Structure formats: C-alpha cells, structure tokens
PDB file of C-alpha atoms in Angstrom:
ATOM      1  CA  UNK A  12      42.512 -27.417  11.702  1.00  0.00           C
ATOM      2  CA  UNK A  13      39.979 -26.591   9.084  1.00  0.00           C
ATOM      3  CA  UNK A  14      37.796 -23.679   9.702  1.00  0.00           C
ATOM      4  CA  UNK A  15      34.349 -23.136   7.955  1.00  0.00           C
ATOM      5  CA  UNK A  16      31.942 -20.272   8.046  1.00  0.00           C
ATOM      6  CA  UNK A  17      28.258 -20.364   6.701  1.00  0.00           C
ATOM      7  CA  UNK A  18      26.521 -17.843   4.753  1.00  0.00           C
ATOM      8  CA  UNK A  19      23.311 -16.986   2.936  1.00  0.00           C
ATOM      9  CA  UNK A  20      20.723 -18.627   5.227  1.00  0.00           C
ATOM     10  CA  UNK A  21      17.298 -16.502   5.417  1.00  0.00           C
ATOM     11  CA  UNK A  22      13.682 -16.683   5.350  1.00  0.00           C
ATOM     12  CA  UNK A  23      12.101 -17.121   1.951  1.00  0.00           C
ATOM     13  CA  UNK A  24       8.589 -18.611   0.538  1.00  0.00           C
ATOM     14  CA  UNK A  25       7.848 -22.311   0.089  1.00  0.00           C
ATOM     15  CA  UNK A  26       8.632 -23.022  -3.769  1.00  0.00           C
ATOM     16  CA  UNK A  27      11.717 -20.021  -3.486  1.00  0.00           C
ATOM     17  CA  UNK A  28      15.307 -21.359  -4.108  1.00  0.00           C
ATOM     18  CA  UNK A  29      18.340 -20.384  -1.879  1.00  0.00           C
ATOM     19  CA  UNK A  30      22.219 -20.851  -1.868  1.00  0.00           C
ATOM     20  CA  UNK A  31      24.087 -21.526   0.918  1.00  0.00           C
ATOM     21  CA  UNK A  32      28.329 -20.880   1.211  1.00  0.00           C
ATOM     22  CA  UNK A  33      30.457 -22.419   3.242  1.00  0.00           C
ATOM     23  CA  UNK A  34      34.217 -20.719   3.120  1.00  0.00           C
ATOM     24  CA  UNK A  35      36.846 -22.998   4.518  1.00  0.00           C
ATOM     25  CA  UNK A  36      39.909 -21.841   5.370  1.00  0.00           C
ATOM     26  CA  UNK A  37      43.374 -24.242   5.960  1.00  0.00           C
ATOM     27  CA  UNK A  38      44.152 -27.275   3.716  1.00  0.00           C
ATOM     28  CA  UNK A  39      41.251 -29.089   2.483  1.00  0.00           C
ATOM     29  CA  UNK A  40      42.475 -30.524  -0.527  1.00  0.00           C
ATOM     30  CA  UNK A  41      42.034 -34.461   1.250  1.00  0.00           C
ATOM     31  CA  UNK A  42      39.178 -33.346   2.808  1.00  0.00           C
ATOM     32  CA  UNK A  43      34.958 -33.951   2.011  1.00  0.00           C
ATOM     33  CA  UNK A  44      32.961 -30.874   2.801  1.00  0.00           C
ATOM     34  CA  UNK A  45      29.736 -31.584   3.867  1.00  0.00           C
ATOM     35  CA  UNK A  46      26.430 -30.015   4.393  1.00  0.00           C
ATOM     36  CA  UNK A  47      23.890 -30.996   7.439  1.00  0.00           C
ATOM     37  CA  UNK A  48      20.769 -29.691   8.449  1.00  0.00           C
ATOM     38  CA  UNK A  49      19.575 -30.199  12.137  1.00  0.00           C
ATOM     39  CA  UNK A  50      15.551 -29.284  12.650  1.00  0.00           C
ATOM     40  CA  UNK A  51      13.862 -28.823  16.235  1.00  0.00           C
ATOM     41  CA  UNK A  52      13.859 -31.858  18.170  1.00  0.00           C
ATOM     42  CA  UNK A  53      15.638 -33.757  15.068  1.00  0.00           C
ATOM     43  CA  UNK A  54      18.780 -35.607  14.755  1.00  0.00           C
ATOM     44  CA  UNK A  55      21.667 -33.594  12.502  1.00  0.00           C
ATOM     45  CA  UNK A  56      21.007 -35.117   8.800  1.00  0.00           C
ATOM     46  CA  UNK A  57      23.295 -35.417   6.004  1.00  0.00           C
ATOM     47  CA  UNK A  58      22.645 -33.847   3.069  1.00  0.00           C
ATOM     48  CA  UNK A  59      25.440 -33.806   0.469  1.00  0.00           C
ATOM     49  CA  UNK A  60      28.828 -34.230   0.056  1.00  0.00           C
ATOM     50  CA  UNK A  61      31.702 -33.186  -1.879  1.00  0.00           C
ATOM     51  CA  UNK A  62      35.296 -34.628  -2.016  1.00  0.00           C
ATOM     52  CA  UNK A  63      37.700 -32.726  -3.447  1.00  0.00           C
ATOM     53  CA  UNK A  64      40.475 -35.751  -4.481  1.00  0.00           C
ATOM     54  CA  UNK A  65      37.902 -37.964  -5.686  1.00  0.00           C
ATOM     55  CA  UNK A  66      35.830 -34.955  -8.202  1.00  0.00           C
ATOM     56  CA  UNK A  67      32.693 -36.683  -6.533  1.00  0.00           C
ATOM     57  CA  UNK A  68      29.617 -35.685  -4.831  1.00  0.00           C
ATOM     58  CA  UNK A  69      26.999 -37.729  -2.888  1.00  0.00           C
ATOM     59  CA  UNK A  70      23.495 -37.321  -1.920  1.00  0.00           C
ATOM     60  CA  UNK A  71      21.227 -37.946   0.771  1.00  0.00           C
ATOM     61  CA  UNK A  72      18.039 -39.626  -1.167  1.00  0.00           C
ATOM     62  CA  UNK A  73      15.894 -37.171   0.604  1.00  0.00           C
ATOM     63  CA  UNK A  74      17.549 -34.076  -1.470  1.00  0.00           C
ATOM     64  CA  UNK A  75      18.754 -35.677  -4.197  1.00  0.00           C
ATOM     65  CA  UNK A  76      17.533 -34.001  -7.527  1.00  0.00           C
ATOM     66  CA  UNK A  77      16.531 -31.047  -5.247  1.00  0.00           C
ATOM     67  CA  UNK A  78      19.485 -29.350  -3.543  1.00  0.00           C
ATOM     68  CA  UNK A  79      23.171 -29.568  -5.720  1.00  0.00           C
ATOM     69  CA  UNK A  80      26.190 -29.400  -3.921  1.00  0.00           C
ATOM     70  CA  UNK A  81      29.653 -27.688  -6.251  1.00  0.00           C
ATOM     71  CA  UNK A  82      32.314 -25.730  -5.026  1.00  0.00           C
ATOM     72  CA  UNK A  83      35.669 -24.031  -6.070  1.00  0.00           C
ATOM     73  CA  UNK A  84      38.568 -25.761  -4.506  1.00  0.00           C
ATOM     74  CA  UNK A  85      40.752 -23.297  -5.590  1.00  0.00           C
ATOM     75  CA  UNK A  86      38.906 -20.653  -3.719  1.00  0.00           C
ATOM     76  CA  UNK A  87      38.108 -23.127  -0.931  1.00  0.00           C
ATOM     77  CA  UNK A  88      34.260 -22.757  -1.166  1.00  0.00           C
ATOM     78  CA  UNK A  89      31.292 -24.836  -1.587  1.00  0.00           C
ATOM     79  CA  UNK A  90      28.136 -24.227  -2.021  1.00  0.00           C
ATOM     80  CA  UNK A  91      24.765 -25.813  -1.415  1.00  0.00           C
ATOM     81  CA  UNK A  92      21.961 -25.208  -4.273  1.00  0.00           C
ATOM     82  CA  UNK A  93      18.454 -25.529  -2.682  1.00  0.00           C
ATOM     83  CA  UNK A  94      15.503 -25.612  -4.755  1.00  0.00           C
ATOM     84  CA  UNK A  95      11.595 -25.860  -4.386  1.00  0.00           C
ATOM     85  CA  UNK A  96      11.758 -25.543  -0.345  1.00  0.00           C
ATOM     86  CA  UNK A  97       9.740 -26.934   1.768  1.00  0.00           C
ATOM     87  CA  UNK A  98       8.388 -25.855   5.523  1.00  0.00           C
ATOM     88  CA  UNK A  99      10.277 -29.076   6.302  1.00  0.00           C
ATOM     89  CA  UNK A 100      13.126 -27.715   5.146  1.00  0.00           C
ATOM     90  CA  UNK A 101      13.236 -25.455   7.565  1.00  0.00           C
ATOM     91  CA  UNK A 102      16.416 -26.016   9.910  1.00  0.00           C
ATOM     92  CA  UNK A 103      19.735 -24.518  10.943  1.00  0.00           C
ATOM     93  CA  UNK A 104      21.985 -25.536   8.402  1.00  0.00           C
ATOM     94  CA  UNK A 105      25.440 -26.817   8.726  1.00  0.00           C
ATOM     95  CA  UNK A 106      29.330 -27.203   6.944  1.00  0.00           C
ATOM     96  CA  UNK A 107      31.584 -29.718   8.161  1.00  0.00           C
ATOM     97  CA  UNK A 108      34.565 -30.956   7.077  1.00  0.00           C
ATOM     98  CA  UNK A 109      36.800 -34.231   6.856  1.00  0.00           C
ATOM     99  CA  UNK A 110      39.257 -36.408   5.874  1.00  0.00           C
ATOM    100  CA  UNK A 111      36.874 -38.875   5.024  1.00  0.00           C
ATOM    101  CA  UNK A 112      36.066 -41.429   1.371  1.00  0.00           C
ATOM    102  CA  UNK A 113      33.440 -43.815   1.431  1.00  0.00           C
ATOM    103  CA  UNK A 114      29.556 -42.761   1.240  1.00  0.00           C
ATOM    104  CA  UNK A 115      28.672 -44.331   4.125  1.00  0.00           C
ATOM    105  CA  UNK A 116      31.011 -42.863   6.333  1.00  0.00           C
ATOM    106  CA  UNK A 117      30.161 -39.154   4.924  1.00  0.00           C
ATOM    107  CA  UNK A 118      27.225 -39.709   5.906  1.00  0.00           C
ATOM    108  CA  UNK A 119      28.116 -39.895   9.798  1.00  0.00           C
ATOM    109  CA  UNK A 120      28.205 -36.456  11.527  1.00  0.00           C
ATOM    110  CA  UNK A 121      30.396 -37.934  14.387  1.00  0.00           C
ATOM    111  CA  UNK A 122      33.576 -38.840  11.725  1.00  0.00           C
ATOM    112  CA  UNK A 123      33.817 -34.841  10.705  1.00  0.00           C
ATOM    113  CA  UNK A 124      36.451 -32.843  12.596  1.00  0.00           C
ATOM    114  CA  UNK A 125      35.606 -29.315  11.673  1.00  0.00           C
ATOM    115  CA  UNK A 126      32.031 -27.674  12.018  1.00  0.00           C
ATOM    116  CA  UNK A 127      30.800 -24.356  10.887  1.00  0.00           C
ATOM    117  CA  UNK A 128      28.660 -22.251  13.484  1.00  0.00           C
ATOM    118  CA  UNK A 129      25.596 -22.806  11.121  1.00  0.00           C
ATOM    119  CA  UNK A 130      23.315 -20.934   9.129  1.00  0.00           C
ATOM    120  CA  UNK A 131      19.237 -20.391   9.838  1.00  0.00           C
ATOM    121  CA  UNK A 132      17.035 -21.531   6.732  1.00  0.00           C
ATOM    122  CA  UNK A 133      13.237 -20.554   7.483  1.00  0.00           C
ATOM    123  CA  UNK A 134      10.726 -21.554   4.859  1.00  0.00           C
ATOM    124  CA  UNK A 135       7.331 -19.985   5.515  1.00  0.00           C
ATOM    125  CA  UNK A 136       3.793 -21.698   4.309  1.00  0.00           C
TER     126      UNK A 136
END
C-alpha cells in the first residue's frame, strides 16, 4: 500500500504562486500520482497527472498552462506548480495514487487506491 503525505498548502494573495509536495512512500514505480482539489460543496476534481512508466503527464483543461505537475521518482516525490491563483482556487488539495494508464481513467477519483490526508490552499481577494 502506497502512502502519500501533502505539504506546502497556505494562504497567499490572488496572482501569488505556490508549490505543493506530495511524498509517497512504498513502490510506485507502476503507479500515476495524481493531484485533486475538492472546494466547499464541490465534487473532488482532477487536476494533473503524472505516470512514472510512461514519462507522461496530463492535464485537466481547467489548469492546463497554469499549474505544472514534475516529480523525482527516485526520491518518490511530486510536486504540483501553481501559478496566478485564483479565489476559485481555493480548496483542500489532494495526492492520490494508482496503478492506472489511460487519461480518462486518471481522471476518475474512484479508480485511485491511495489518498493523502490533504493540504488547505486559501487564496484571498
């Protein structure tokens, strides 16, 4: 069983950039790590992807070009790269892991087997 833990949630301005970590520990080397955000009275959203043993990432439209997912599989991390936040951005924010392939599938919270506790991202007007 993977484990993930979140870090480097906070409150900034609108406009500010932010980087979130997840830290996995256990073998994720046929795994996607994921990032999901979950807002009051919202469904959990997708955001982006990583899988390690394809080298590929994937996007939710509504971040794409905004927020840049990487990571070091050698040091089992990834990281989330938020830029030019939004109020609307504001949510608890979520790892997840999962031996899962195909973009449509990443994008379904339900098909992950490992969750992180989360991590609060407040963006202030």
């Amino acid at each position: 069983q993977v484990q993930l833990v979140e870090s480097g949630g906070g409150l900034v301005q609108t406009g500010a950039s932010l980087t979130l970590s997840c830290a996995a520990s256990g073998r994720t080397y046929n795994h996607a790590i994921s990032w999901f955000r979950r807002s009051p009275g919202k469904e959990r959203e997708f955001l982006a992807a990583i899988v390690w043993s394809l080298n590929s990432t994937t996007y939710a439209d509504s971040v794409r070009g905004r927020f840049t997912i990487s990571g070091n599989n050698a040091k089992n991390t990834v990281f989330l790269q938020m830029n030019s936040l939004k109020p609307e951005d504001t949510a608890v924010y979520y790892c997840a892991a999962g031996v899962i392939r195909h973009r449509v599938a990443l994008m379904q919270p339900r098909l992950y087997s490992s969750w992180g506790q989360g991590t609060q991202v407040t963006v202030s007007s």
